[in-house]
């Protein structure tokens, strides 16, 4: 495929709920400018406040496919997903490389108290745009969250895909079942 002159930038927004991801994503949407893909908006539009977890991965997979295609065509993209796992970030950084795009991990740290204040205030003021979160959930999520390391933040080394997967593309299509395993490194 003919590459755009300037490689597109794919922003991976990383952080716990209430960290300010969508706020930052909306800033980048204007300043980059970039196509902003926020799964919560799709999830709410499609399923209301049921927030079915099994549908979440399917929604995200199609948004990734769409965003990667847009980036391939030269449009900057913001994935406002949260990306708690390092493998998720490695997979998308690797896929970005296969389509000739650059990627940037944008990490928004937040401490527990501030997080609790923000999600409580937000749910009280805009309940139709957000999901309710309990204190127990906030604590559990913090334990699961893998903060990005220096290599990810600097955009340097991408670790190899787990040995039981042929590539990060194969890994990603298992993680997000609606994302086809179509990404490969171009032959030199
Ligand atoms: N830098 C900031 N300082 C103070 N408040 C902020 C900041 N960024 C966002 N907020 C406020 O915190 C709340 C959560 O912000 P936002 O919706 O952007 O977070 P989020 O990470 O997208 O959350 P979620 O994961 O639930 O989608 C909002 O009420 C927002 O106005
Ligand atoms: Mg958000």
CSV table of C-alpha atoms and ligand atoms in Angstrom, one decimal:
chain,number,residue,atom,x,y,z
A,1,UNK,CA,0.0,0.0,0.0
A,2,UNK,CA,1.1,3.6,-0.7
A,3,UNK,CA,2.1,5.1,2.7
A,4,UNK,CA,1.0,8.7,3.6
A,5,UNK,CA,3.9,11.1,3.6
A,6,UNK,CA,3.7,11.7,7.4
A,7,UNK,CA,3.1,8.6,9.6
A,8,UNK,CA,0.0,9.0,11.7
A,9,UNK,CA,0.3,8.9,15.5
A,10,UNK,CA,-1.7,6.5,17.5
A,11,UNK,CA,-2.2,7.6,21.1
A,12,UNK,CA,-2.8,4.9,23.7
A,13,UNK,CA,-4.5,6.5,26.7
A,14,UNK,CA,-3.6,4.5,29.8
A,15,UNK,CA,-5.1,4.9,33.3
A,16,UNK,CA,-7.6,3.8,35.9
A,17,UNK,CA,-11.2,5.0,35.9
A,18,UNK,CA,-11.5,8.7,36.6
A,19,UNK,CA,-7.8,9.3,35.8
A,20,UNK,CA,-8.8,11.9,33.2
A,21,UNK,CA,-8.4,9.7,30.1
A,22,UNK,CA,-11.5,11.0,28.2
A,23,UNK,CA,-10.7,14.6,29.1
A,24,UNK,CA,-7.1,14.1,27.7
A,25,UNK,CA,-8.5,12.2,24.7
A,26,UNK,CA,-10.8,15.1,23.9
A,27,UNK,CA,-7.9,17.6,24.1
A,28,UNK,CA,-5.8,15.4,21.7
A,29,UNK,CA,-8.9,15.1,19.4
A,30,UNK,CA,-8.6,18.8,18.8
A,31,UNK,CA,-4.9,19.5,19.1
A,32,UNK,CA,-3.4,16.5,17.2
A,33,UNK,CA,-6.1,16.5,15.6
A,34,UNK,CA,-7.1,12.9,15.9
A,35,UNK,CA,-10.0,10.5,15.5
A,36,UNK,CA,-11.1,9.8,19.1
A,37,UNK,CA,-12.4,6.3,19.9
A,38,UNK,CA,-13.9,6.0,23.3
A,39,UNK,CA,-15.5,2.6,23.9
A,40,UNK,CA,-17.7,3.8,26.8
A,41,UNK,CA,-19.6,6.0,24.4
A,42,UNK,CA,-20.3,3.1,22.1
A,43,UNK,CA,-21.1,0.7,24.9
A,44,UNK,CA,-23.6,3.2,26.4
A,45,UNK,CA,-25.2,3.9,23.0
A,46,UNK,CA,-25.5,0.2,22.2
A,47,UNK,CA,-26.3,-1.4,25.6
A,48,UNK,CA,-27.3,1.5,28.0
A,49,UNK,CA,-26.1,1.2,31.5
A,50,UNK,CA,-26.1,-2.7,31.6
A,51,UNK,CA,-22.4,-2.4,30.6
A,52,UNK,CA,-22.2,-6.1,29.6
A,53,UNK,CA,-18.5,-7.2,29.9
A,54,UNK,CA,-18.7,-9.8,27.2
A,55,UNK,CA,-19.8,-7.2,24.7
A,56,UNK,CA,-17.0,-4.8,25.8
A,57,UNK,CA,-14.2,-6.7,24.1
A,58,UNK,CA,-16.2,-7.0,20.9
A,59,UNK,CA,-16.8,-3.3,20.8
A,60,UNK,CA,-13.2,-2.6,21.5
A,61,UNK,CA,-12.0,-5.0,18.8
A,62,UNK,CA,-13.9,-3.3,16.1
A,63,UNK,CA,-12.8,0.1,17.3
A,64,UNK,CA,-9.2,-1.1,17.1
A,65,UNK,CA,-9.7,-2.4,13.6
A,66,UNK,CA,-11.3,0.9,12.5
A,67,UNK,CA,-8.7,3.0,14.2
A,68,UNK,CA,-5.8,1.1,12.7
A,69,UNK,CA,-7.3,1.5,9.3
A,70,UNK,CA,-7.8,5.2,9.8
A,71,UNK,CA,-4.1,5.5,10.9
A,72,UNK,CA,-3.0,3.5,7.9
A,73,UNK,CA,-4.7,6.1,5.8
A,74,UNK,CA,-2.9,8.9,7.6
A,75,UNK,CA,-5.3,10.0,10.3
A,76,UNK,CA,-4.1,10.3,13.9
A,77,UNK,CA,-6.1,8.2,16.3
A,78,UNK,CA,-6.7,8.3,20.1
A,79,UNK,CA,-7.6,5.0,21.7
A,80,UNK,CA,-9.3,6.1,24.9
A,81,UNK,CA,-9.4,2.5,26.3
A,82,UNK,CA,-7.5,2.6,29.6
A,83,UNK,CA,-5.1,-0.3,28.6
A,84,UNK,CA,-4.4,-1.8,32.1
A,85,UNK,CA,-2.2,-4.6,30.8
A,86,UNK,CA,1.3,-4.2,29.3
A,87,UNK,CA,0.5,-7.0,26.8
A,88,UNK,CA,-2.4,-5.0,25.4
A,89,UNK,CA,-0.2,-1.9,25.0
A,90,UNK,CA,2.7,-4.0,23.4
A,91,UNK,CA,0.3,-5.6,21.0
A,92,UNK,CA,-1.2,-2.3,19.8
A,93,UNK,CA,2.3,-0.7,19.6
A,94,UNK,CA,3.4,-3.6,17.4
A,95,UNK,CA,0.4,-3.5,15.2
A,96,UNK,CA,0.8,0.3,14.8
A,97,UNK,CA,4.3,-0.4,13.4
A,98,UNK,CA,3.0,-2.9,10.9
A,99,UNK,CA,0.7,-0.3,9.4
A,100,UNK,CA,3.4,2.4,9.2
A,101,UNK,CA,2.0,4.4,12.1
A,102,UNK,CA,3.8,5.8,15.2
A,103,UNK,CA,2.4,5.1,18.6
A,104,UNK,CA,2.6,7.0,21.9
A,105,UNK,CA,1.6,5.8,25.3
A,106,UNK,CA,-0.1,8.5,27.3
A,107,UNK,CA,-0.2,7.6,31.0
A,108,UNK,CA,-2.5,9.4,33.5
A,109,UNK,CA,-1.7,8.4,37.0
A,110,UNK,CA,-4.2,9.1,39.8
A,111,UNK,CA,-4.1,8.2,43.6
A,112,UNK,CA,-6.9,6.4,45.3
A,113,UNK,CA,-8.5,9.3,47.1
A,114,UNK,CA,-8.5,11.6,44.2
A,115,UNK,CA,-10.0,8.8,42.0
A,116,UNK,CA,-12.8,8.2,44.5
A,117,UNK,CA,-13.7,11.9,44.6
A,118,UNK,CA,-13.7,12.2,40.9
A,119,UNK,CA,-15.9,9.1,40.1
A,120,UNK,CA,-18.3,10.0,42.8
A,121,UNK,CA,-18.7,13.6,41.6
A,122,UNK,CA,-19.0,12.6,38.1
A,123,UNK,CA,-21.6,9.9,38.6
A,124,UNK,CA,-23.6,12.4,40.7
A,125,UNK,CA,-23.5,15.1,38.0
A,126,UNK,CA,-23.6,13.0,34.7
A,127,UNK,CA,-25.2,9.5,35.6
A,128,UNK,CA,-26.3,9.0,32.0
A,129,UNK,CA,-22.7,9.3,30.6
A,130,UNK,CA,-20.9,7.1,33.2
A,131,UNK,CA,-21.1,3.8,35.1
A,132,UNK,CA,-21.3,3.5,38.9
A,133,UNK,CA,-18.2,2.2,40.6
A,134,UNK,CA,-17.9,0.9,44.2
A,135,UNK,CA,-15.0,1.4,46.5
A,136,UNK,CA,-14.3,-2.3,46.5
A,137,UNK,CA,-14.1,-2.3,42.7
A,138,UNK,CA,-11.8,0.7,42.7
A,139,UNK,CA,-9.4,-1.1,45.0
A,140,UNK,CA,-9.5,-4.4,43.0
A,141,UNK,CA,-8.9,-2.5,39.8
A,142,UNK,CA,-5.8,-0.7,41.2
A,143,UNK,CA,-4.3,-4.1,42.0
A,144,UNK,CA,-4.9,-5.4,38.5
A,145,UNK,CA,-3.5,-2.3,36.8
A,146,UNK,CA,0.0,-2.5,35.3
A,147,UNK,CA,1.5,1.0,35.1
A,148,UNK,CA,3.5,1.6,31.9
A,149,UNK,CA,7.3,1.4,32.3
A,150,UNK,CA,10.0,3.7,30.8
A,151,UNK,CA,10.4,1.8,27.6
A,152,UNK,CA,6.7,2.1,26.9
A,153,UNK,CA,6.6,5.8,27.7
A,154,UNK,CA,9.6,6.5,25.6
A,155,UNK,CA,8.3,4.3,22.7
A,156,UNK,CA,11.4,2.2,22.6
A,157,UNK,CA,11.7,-1.6,22.9
A,158,UNK,CA,8.5,-3.7,22.3
A,159,UNK,CA,8.8,-7.1,23.9
A,160,UNK,CA,8.2,-10.2,21.8
A,161,UNK,CA,4.7,-11.7,21.7
A,162,UNK,CA,4.1,-14.5,24.2
A,163,UNK,CA,5.6,-17.8,23.0
A,164,UNK,CA,2.3,-19.5,22.6
A,165,UNK,CA,1.2,-16.9,20.0
A,166,UNK,CA,2.6,-16.6,16.5
A,167,UNK,CA,2.6,-12.7,16.7
A,168,UNK,CA,1.1,-9.8,18.6
A,169,UNK,CA,-1.6,-9.8,16.0
A,170,UNK,CA,-2.6,-13.3,16.9
A,171,UNK,CA,-2.5,-12.4,20.6
A,172,UNK,CA,-4.6,-9.3,20.0
A,173,UNK,CA,-7.3,-11.2,18.1
A,174,UNK,CA,-7.6,-13.6,21.0
A,175,UNK,CA,-7.8,-10.7,23.5
A,176,UNK,CA,-10.3,-8.9,21.3
A,177,UNK,CA,-12.2,-11.6,19.4
A,178,UNK,CA,-13.8,-9.2,16.9
A,179,UNK,CA,-10.3,-8.0,15.8
A,180,UNK,CA,-9.1,-10.1,12.8
A,181,UNK,CA,-5.6,-11.5,12.9
A,182,UNK,CA,-4.5,-9.5,9.8
A,183,UNK,CA,-1.4,-7.6,10.8
A,184,UNK,CA,2.0,-8.7,9.6
A,185,UNK,CA,5.4,-7.1,9.3
A,186,UNK,CA,5.9,-5.9,5.7
A,187,UNK,CA,8.6,-7.8,3.8
A,188,UNK,CA,11.8,-5.7,3.4
B,1,LIG,N1,-6.5,16.9,35.3
B,1,LIG,C1,-7.7,16.9,36.0
B,1,LIG,N2,-7.8,17.5,37.2
B,1,LIG,C2,-9.0,17.5,37.9
B,1,LIG,N3,-10.1,16.9,37.5
B,1,LIG,C3,-10.0,16.2,36.3
B,1,LIG,C4,-8.8,16.2,35.5
B,1,LIG,N4,-9.0,15.5,34.4
B,1,LIG,C5,-10.3,15.1,34.5
B,1,LIG,N5,-10.9,15.5,35.6
B,1,LIG,C6,-12.3,15.3,36.1
B,1,LIG,O1,-12.3,13.9,36.6
B,1,LIG,C7,-13.5,13.3,36.1
B,1,LIG,C8,-13.0,12.0,35.3
B,1,LIG,O2,-12.4,12.5,34.1
B,1,LIG,P1,-12.5,11.6,32.8
B,1,LIG,O3,-14.0,11.3,32.5
B,1,LIG,O4,-11.7,12.3,31.8
B,1,LIG,O5,-11.8,10.3,33.3
B,1,LIG,P2,-11.7,8.9,32.6
B,1,LIG,O6,-10.3,8.4,32.9
B,1,LIG,O7,-12.1,9.0,31.2
B,1,LIG,O8,-12.7,8.0,33.4
B,1,LIG,P3,-13.3,6.5,32.9
B,1,LIG,O9,-12.2,5.5,32.9
B,1,LIG,O10,-14.4,6.2,33.9
B,1,LIG,O11,-13.8,6.8,31.5
B,1,LIG,C9,-14.3,14.3,35.3
B,1,LIG,O12,-15.3,14.8,36.2
B,1,LIG,C10,-13.3,15.3,34.9
B,1,LIG,O13,-13.9,16.6,34.8
B,2,LIG,MG1,-13.5,8.0,30.0
